[in-house]
Coordinates of C-alpha atoms in Angstrom, one line a residue:
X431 CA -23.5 22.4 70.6
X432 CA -25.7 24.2 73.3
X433 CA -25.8 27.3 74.8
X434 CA -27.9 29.0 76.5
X435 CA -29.2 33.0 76.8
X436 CA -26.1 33.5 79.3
X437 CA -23.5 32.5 76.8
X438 CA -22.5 29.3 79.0
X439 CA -22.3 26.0 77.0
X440 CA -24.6 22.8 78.7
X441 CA -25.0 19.0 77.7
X442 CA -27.6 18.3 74.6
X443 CA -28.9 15.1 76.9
X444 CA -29.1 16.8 80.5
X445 CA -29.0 20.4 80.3
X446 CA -26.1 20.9 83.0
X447 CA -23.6 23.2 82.2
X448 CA -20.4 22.4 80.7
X449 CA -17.2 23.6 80.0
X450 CA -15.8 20.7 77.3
X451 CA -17.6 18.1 75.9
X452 CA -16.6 14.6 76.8
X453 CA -18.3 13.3 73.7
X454 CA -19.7 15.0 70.4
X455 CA -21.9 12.8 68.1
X456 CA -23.9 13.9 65.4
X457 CA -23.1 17.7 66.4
X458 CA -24.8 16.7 69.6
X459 CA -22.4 17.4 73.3
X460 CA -22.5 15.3 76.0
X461 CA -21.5 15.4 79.5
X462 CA -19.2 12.9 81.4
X463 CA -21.9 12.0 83.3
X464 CA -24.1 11.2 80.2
X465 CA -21.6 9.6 78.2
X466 CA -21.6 6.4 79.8
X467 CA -25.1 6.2 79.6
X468 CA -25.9 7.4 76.3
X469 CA -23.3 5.4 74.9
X470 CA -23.2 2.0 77.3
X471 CA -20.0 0.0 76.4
X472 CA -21.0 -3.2 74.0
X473 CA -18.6 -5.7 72.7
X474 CA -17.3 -5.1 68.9
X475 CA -19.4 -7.2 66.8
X476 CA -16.1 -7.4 64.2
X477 CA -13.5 -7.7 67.2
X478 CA -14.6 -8.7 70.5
X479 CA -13.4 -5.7 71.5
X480 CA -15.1 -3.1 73.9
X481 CA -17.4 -0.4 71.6
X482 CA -19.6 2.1 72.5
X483 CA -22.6 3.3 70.1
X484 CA -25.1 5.4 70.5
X485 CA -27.6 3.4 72.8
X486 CA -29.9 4.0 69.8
X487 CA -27.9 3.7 67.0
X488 CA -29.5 0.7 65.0
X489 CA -26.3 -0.4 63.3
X490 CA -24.4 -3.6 64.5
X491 CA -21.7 -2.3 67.5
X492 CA -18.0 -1.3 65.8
X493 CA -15.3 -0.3 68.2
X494 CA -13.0 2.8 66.8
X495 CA -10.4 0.2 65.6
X496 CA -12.4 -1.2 63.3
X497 CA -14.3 1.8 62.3
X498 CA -11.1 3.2 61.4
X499 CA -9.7 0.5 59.9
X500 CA -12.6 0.0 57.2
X501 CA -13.3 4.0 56.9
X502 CA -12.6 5.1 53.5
X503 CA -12.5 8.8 51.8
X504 CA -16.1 10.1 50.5
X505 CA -14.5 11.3 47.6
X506 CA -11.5 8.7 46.5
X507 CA -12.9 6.2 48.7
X508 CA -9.5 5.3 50.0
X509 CA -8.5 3.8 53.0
X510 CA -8.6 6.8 55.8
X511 CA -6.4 5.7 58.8
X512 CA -5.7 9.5 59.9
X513 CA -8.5 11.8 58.4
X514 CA -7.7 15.5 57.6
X515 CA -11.1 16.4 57.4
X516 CA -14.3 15.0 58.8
X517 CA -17.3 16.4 57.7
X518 CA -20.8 15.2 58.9
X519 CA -18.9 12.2 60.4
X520 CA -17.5 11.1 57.5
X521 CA -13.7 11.1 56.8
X522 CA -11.6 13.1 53.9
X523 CA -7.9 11.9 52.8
X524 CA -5.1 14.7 53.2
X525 CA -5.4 14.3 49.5
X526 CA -8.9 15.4 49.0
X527 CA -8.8 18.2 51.1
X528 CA -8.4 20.3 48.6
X529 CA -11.4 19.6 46.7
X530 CA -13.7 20.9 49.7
X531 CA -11.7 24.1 50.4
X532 CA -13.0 27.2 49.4
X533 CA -10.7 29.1 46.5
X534 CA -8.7 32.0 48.2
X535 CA -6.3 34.1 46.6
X536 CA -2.1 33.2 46.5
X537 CA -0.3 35.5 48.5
X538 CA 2.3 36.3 45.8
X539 CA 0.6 35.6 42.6
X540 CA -2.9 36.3 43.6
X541 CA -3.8 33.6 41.9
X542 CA -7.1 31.7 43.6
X543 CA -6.6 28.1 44.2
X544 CA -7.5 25.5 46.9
X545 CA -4.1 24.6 47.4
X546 CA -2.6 27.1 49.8
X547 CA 0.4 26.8 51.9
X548 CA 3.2 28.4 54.3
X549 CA 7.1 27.7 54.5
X550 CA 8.2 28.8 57.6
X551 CA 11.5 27.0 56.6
X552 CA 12.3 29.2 53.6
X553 CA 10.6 32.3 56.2
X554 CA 7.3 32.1 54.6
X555 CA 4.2 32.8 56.6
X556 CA 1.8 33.7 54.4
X557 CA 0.0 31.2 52.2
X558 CA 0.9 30.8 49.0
X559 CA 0.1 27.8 46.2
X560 CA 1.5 25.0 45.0
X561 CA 3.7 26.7 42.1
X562 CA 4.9 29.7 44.5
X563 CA 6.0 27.4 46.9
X564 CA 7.8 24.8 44.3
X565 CA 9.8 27.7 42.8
X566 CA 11.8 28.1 46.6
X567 CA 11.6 24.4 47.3
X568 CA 12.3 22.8 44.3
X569 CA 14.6 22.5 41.1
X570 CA 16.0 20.1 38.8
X571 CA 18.4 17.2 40.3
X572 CA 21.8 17.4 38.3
X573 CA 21.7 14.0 39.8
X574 CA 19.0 11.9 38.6
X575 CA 17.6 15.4 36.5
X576 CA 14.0 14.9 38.0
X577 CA 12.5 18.2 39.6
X578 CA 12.1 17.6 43.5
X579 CA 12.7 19.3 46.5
X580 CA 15.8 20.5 47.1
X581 CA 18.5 19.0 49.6
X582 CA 21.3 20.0 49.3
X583 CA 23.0 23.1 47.0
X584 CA 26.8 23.2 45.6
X585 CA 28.6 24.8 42.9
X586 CA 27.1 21.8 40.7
X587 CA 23.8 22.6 41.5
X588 CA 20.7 21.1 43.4
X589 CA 20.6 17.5 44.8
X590 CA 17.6 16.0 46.1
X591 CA 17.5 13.7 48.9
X592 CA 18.3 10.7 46.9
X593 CA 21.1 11.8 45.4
X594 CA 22.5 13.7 48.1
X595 CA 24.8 11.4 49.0
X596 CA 26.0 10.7 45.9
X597 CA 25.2 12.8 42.8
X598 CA 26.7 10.9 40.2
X599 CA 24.9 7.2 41.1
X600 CA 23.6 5.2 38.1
X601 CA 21.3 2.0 38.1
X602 CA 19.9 0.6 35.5
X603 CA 16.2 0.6 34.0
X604 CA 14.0 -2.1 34.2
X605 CA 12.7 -2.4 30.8
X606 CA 15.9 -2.4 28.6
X607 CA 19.0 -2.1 31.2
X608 CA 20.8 1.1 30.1
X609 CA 22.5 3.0 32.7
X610 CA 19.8 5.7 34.1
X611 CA 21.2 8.4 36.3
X612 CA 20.2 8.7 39.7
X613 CA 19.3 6.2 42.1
X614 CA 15.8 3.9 42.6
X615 CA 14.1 1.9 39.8
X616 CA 12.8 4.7 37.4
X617 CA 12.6 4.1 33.4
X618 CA 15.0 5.2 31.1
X619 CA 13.3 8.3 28.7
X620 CA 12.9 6.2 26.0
X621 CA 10.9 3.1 28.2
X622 CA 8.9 5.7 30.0
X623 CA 7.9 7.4 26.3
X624 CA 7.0 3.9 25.3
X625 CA 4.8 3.0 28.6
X626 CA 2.8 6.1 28.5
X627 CA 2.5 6.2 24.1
X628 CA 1.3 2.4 24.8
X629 CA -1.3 3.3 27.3
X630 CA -2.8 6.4 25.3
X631 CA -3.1 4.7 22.4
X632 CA -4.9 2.2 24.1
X633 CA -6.9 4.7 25.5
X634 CA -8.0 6.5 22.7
X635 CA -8.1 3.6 20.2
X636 CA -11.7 3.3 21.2
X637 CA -12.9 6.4 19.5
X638 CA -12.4 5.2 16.2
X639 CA -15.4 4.0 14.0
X640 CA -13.9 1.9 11.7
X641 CA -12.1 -1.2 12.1
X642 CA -9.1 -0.6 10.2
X643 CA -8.6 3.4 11.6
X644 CA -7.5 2.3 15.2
X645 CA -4.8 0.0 14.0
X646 CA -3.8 2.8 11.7
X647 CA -3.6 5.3 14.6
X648 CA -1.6 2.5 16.8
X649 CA 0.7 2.0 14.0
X650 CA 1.1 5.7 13.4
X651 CA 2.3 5.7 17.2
X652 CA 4.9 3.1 17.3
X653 CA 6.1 4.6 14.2
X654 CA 6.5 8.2 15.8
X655 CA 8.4 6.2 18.8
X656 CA 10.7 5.1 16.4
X657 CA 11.5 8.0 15.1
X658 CA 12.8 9.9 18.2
X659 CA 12.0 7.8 21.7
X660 CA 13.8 9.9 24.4
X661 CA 12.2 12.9 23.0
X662 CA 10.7 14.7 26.0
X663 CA 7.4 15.5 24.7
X664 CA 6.5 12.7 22.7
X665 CA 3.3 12.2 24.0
X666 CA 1.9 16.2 23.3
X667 CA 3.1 15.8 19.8
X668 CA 1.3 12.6 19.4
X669 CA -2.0 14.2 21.0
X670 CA -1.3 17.0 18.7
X671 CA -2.3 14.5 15.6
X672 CA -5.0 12.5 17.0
X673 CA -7.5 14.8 15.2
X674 CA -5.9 14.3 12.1
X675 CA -7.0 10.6 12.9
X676 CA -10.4 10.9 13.3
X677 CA -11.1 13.3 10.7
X678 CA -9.6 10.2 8.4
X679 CA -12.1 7.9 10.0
X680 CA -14.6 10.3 9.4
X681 CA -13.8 11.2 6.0
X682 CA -12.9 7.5 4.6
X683 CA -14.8 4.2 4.5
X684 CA -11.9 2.1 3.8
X685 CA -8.3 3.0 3.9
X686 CA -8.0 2.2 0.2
X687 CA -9.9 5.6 -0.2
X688 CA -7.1 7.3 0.7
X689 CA -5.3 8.9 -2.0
X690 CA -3.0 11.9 -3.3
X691 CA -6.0 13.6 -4.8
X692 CA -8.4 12.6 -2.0
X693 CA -6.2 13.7 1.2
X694 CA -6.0 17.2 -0.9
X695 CA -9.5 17.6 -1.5
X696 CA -10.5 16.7 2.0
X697 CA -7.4 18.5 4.0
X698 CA -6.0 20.9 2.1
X699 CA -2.2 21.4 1.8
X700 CA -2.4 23.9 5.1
X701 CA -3.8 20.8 7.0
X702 CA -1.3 18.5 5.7
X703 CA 1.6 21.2 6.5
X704 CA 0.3 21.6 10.4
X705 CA 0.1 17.4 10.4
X706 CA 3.9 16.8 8.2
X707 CA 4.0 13.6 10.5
X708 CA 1.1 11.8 9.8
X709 CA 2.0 12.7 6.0
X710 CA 4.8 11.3 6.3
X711 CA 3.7 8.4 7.8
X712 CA 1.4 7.8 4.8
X713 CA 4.1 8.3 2.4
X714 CA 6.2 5.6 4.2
X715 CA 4.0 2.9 5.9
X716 CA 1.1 3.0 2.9
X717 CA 2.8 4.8 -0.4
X718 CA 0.7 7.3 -0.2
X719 CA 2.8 10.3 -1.7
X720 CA 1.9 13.6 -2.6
X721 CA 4.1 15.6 -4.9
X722 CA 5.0 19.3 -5.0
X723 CA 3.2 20.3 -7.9
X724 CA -0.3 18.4 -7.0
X725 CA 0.6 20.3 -3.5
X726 CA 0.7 23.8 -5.8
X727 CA -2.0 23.4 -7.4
X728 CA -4.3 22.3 -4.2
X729 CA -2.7 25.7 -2.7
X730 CA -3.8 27.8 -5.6
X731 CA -7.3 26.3 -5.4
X732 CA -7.6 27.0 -2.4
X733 CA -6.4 30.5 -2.2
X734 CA -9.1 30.8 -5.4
X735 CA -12.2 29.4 -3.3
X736 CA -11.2 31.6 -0.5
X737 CA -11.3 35.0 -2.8
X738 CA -14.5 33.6 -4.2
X739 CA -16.2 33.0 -0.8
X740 CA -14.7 36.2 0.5
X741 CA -16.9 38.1 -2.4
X742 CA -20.0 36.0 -2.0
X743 CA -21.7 39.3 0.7
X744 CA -20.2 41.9 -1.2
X745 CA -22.1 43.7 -3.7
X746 CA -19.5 42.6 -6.7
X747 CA -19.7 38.8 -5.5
X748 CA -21.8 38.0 -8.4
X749 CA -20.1 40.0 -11.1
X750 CA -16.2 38.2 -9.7
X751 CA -18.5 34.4 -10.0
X752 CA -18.7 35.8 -14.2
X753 CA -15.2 37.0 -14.6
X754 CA -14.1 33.2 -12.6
X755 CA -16.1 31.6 -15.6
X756 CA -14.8 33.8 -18.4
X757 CA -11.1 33.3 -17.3
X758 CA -11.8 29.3 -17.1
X759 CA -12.9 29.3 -20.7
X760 CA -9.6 30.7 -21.1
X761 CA -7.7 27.9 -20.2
X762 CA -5.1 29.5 -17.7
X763 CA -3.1 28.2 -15.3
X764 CA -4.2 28.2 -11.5
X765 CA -1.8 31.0 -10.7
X766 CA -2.6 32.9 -13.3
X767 CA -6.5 32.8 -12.3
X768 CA -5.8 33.6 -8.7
X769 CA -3.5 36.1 -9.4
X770 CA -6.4 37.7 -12.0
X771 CA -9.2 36.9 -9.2
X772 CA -7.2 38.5 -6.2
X773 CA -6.1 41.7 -8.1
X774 CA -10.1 42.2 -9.5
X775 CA -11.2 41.3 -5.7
X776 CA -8.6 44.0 -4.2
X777 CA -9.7 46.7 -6.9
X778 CA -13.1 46.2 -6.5
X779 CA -13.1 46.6 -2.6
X780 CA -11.0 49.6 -3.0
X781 CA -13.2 51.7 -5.3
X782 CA -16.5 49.7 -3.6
X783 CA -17.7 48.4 -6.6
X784 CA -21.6 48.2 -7.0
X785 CA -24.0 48.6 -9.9
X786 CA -21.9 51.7 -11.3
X787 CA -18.7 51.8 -13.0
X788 CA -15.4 53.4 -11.5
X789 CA -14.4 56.7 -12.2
X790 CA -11.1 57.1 -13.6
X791 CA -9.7 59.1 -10.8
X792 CA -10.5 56.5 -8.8
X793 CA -8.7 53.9 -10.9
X794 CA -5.7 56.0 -11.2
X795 CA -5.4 56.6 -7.5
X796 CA -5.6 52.1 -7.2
X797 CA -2.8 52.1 -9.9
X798 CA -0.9 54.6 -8.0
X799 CA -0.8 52.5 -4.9
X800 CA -0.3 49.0 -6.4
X801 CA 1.7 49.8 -9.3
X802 CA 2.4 46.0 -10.1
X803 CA -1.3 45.1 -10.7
X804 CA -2.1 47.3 -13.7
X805 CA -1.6 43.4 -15.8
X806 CA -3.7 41.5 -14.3
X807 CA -6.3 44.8 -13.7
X808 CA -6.3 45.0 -17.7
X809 CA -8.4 42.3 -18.1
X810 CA -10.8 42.9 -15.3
X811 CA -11.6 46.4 -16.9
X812 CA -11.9 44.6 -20.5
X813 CA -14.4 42.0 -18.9
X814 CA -16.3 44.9 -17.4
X815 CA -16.9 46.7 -20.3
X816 CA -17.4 43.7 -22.6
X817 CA -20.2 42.2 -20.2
X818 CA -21.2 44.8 -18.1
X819 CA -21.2 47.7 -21.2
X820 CA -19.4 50.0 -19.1
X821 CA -17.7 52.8 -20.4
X822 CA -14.4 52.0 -18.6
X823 CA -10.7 51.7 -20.1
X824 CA -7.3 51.3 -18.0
X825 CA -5.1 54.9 -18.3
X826 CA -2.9 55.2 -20.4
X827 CA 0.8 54.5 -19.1
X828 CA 2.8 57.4 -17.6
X829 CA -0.4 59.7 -18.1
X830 CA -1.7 59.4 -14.7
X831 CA -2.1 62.2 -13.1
X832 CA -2.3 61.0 -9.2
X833 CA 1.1 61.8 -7.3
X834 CA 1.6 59.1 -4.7
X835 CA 2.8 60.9 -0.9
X836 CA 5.9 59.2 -0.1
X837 CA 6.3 61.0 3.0
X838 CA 3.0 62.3 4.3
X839 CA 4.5 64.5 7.4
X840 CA 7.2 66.0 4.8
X841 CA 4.0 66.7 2.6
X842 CA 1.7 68.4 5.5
X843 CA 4.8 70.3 6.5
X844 CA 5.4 71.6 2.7
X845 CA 2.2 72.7 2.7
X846 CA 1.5 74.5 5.7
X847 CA 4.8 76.4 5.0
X848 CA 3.2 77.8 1.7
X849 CA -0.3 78.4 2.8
X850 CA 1.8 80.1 5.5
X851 CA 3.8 82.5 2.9
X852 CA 1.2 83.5 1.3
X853 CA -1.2 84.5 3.6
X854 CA 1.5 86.5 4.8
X855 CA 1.6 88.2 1.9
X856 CA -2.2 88.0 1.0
X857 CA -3.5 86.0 -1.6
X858 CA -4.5 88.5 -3.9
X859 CA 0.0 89.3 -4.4
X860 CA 0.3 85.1 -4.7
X861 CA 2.2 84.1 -8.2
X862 CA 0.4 81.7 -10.0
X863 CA 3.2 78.9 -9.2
X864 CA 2.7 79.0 -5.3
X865 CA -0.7 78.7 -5.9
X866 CA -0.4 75.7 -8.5
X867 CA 1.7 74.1 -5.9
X868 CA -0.9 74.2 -2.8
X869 CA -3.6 72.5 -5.5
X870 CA -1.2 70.3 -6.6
X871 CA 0.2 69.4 -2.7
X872 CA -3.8 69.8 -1.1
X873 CA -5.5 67.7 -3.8
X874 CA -2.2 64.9 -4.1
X875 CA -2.2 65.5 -8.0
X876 CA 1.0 65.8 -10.1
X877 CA 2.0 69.8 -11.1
X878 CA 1.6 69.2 -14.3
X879 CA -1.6 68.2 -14.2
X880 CA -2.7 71.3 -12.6
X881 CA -0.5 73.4 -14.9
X882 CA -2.7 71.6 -18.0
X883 CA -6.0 73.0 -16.6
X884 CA -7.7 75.7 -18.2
X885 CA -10.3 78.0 -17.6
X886 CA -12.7 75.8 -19.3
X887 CA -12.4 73.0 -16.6
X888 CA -13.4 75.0 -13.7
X889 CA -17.1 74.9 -12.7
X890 CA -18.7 77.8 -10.1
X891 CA -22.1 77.1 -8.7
X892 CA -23.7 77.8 -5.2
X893 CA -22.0 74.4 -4.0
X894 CA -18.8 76.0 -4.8
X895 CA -16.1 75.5 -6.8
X896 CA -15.1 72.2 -8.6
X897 CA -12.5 71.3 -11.4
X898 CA -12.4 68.6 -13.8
X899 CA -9.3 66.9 -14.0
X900 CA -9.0 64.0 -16.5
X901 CA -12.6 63.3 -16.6
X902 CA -13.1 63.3 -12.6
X903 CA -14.9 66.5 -11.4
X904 CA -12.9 67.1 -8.2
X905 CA -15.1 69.6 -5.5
X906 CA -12.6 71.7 -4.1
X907 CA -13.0 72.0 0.3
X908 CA -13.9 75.4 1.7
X909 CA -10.2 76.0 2.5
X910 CA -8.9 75.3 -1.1
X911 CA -11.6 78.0 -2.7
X912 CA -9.3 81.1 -2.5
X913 CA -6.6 79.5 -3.7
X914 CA -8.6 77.7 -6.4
X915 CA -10.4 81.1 -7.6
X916 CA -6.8 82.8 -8.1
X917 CA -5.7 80.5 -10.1
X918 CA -9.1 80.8 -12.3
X919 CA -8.5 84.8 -12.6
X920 CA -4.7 83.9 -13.7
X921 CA -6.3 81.1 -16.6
X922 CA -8.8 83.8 -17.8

């Protein structure tokens, strides 16, 4: 199109001024008075009929009948009778729109999409997309139970156009002849599970490497027909599986490899629990059954290599590989080693175990907070000092001198009333049991501990003060000093 420096549109050929174009080729306008000439009328080299090319256009005549009648889409390449879109002279189906739209946001959702609409029937305007719209247009048929646009609404429910008329019609499917609600030729549930299962496992049978793992994986899918055929989402569960498939094909050369011992060692029994349908397809098409116990003992293996690998980047990775070995020469059970392994693992992430043994504060304060794993600690702690010549020993039962805080708020609140009390009435007039108490409360040690100190156990240096408590010299904060030096002056 052509316009000139006073805004007023002329013909691309002649240069007169125009107010519509008569014809527009190739984003070129012409005049009526060109038109004829530019484009002489020529018979239709397909028809007979009267056409009129460009005059020089080197392609054979076509009238607009034919050229319509052979255009196709530039995307689906499907006939184009009526084109929604043309773009550089070349057609695009209502369908493909879409695809050459520019995203812009839903008007409800604000979701971006291509697919953008307006229902002035239901009194929207503004465009919205494809599931917006569905959710006022559509619902489920209690006719024929397909979800389509609505028709007509009663106390029943929705009706689509079909069924209308008559809600309650019947016909019968094609493929076996059972009575399917609703009207038309539509599959029952079961025929249309069995159309689209045939097609993707013919689909996907393809991918397989071996010869004798596609047949396996068609079997596995008329099997899982069988089982249930109207169930609605057949198909996902059976896509679900299909990697299950292929890591068989990948895994196995022949399908005489498979067995109890090797589906275990190559899945796992967590694998085998996601897939129970291909297992149980093993079990029942080729024998291949794996009992609880071997199931137990895969699990316990597996929770063992997981604690092993979990310690391989920790500092104490090495020293848990030696304690794996000396409980094997033990001959325990599986459940026993884990159990040994997991508690040894825990404990040593707790107290950060490197080159240096554990203090026994800090062993007391692991036993105080798992109180079922001082067993299977016992004889990590022996192992330690057997191999690693530690001094190191467990504590002895009901001597521990840690007390665990059941209620941490009730705790804080206990002690800020008697830090309270007595700096009301000044530390130097505090008995020595409110002051035992703050230690005891402050530090989360048991009362009788701090009643068993004596003067001995205390230690005064430019640092400040510290106490010894069962062998672990405890550095008392800047807060806990006052308190700590009246209970000295009471010991003394």
């Amino acid at each position: 199109m052509g316009i000139d420096k006073k805004g007023v549109r002329f013909c691309d050929e002649c240069g007169r001024g125009i107010v519509k174009a008569h014809k527009i080729h190739k984003s070129h306008e012409y005049c009526d008075t060109c038109y004829p000439r530019v484009f002489p009328s020529v018979p239709c080299t397909k028809c007979g009929a009267s056409a009129r090319p460009h005059r020089n256009d080197p392609q054979p005549p076509v009238c607009k009948a034919c050229e319509i009648a052979e255009r196709k889409c530039i995307r689906c390449e499907k006939s184009v009778p009526r084109a929604a879109l043309v773009l550089d002279g070349k057609a695009v189906c209502p369908s493909c729109v879409p695809y050459f739209r520019e995203p812009a946001a839903c008007a409800h959702c604000k979701r971006e999409t291509t697919r953008l609409s307006s229902v002035p029937s239901h009194g929207i305007t503004e465009k919205v997309c494809e599931s917006c719209r569905n959710k006022l247009t559509h619902a489920t048929c209690v006719g024929c139970g397909k979800y389509r646009k609505v028709a007509q609404q009663s106390e029943q429910g929705a009706c689509c156009v079909r069924c209308a008329d008559n809600p309650y019609s019947e016909h019968a499917c094609p493929d076996c002849g059972c009575a399917v609600s609703g009207s038309g030729r539509s599959r029952c549930r079961s025929c249309a599970n069995l159309v689209a299962m045939t097609r993707e496992l013919n689909l996907t049978a393809a991918i397989f490497r071996h010869e004798w793992a596609a047949p396996l994986w068609t079997r596995f899918g008329t099997w899982l027909h069988d089982q249930n055929p109207a169930k609605p989402n057949l198909i996902t569960v059976l896509r679900s599986h299909q990697v299950f498939f292929e890591r068989i094909d990948a895994a196995f050369v022949s399908v005489l490899d498979m067995t109890q011992a090797s589906l275990l060692e190559q899945f796992g029994t967590a694998t085998l629990r996601t897939h129970l349908l291909p297992t149980r397809f093993l079990a029942e098409q080729l024998n291949i059954q794996i009992s609880e116990e071997a199931k137990l003992q895969s699990a316990e293996q597996s929770r063992i290599d997981e604690t092993l690998i979990a310690a391989n980047r920790k500092p104490w990775g090495d020293l848990l590989r030696s304690y794996r070995k000396d409980i094997d020469a033990a001959e325990l059970s599986l459940r026993s080693i884990r159990m040994y392994l997991a508690t040894a693992n825990q404990f040593a992430s707790y107290v950060d175990l490197g080159a240096a043994p554990w203090s026994v504060g800090q062993i007391e304060r692991f036993l105080v907070e798992h109180s079922g794993a001082r067993n299977n600690l016992s004889r990590f702690v022996s192992f330690c000092r057997r191999t690693q010549e530690w001094d190191v020993s467990m504590p002895p039962k009901g001597g521990v001198s840690l007390a665990p805080i059941k209620d941490p708020l009730a705790t804080s609140n206990r002690l800020a009333g008697l830090m309270t009390s007595v700096e009301e009435a000044g530390i130097e007039n505090a008995n020595r049991m409110t002051i035992q108490k703050i230690l005891a409360t402050a530090l989360g040690i048991s009362l009788n501990a701090i009643k068993a100190l004596s003067a001995n156990e205390f230690t005064s240096s430019k640092a400040g003060l510290s106490v010894c408590i069962q062998h672990e010299q405890i550095h008392l904060p800047e807060e806990l000093i006052p308190y700590g030096q009246r209970l000295l002056r009471f010991l003394q």
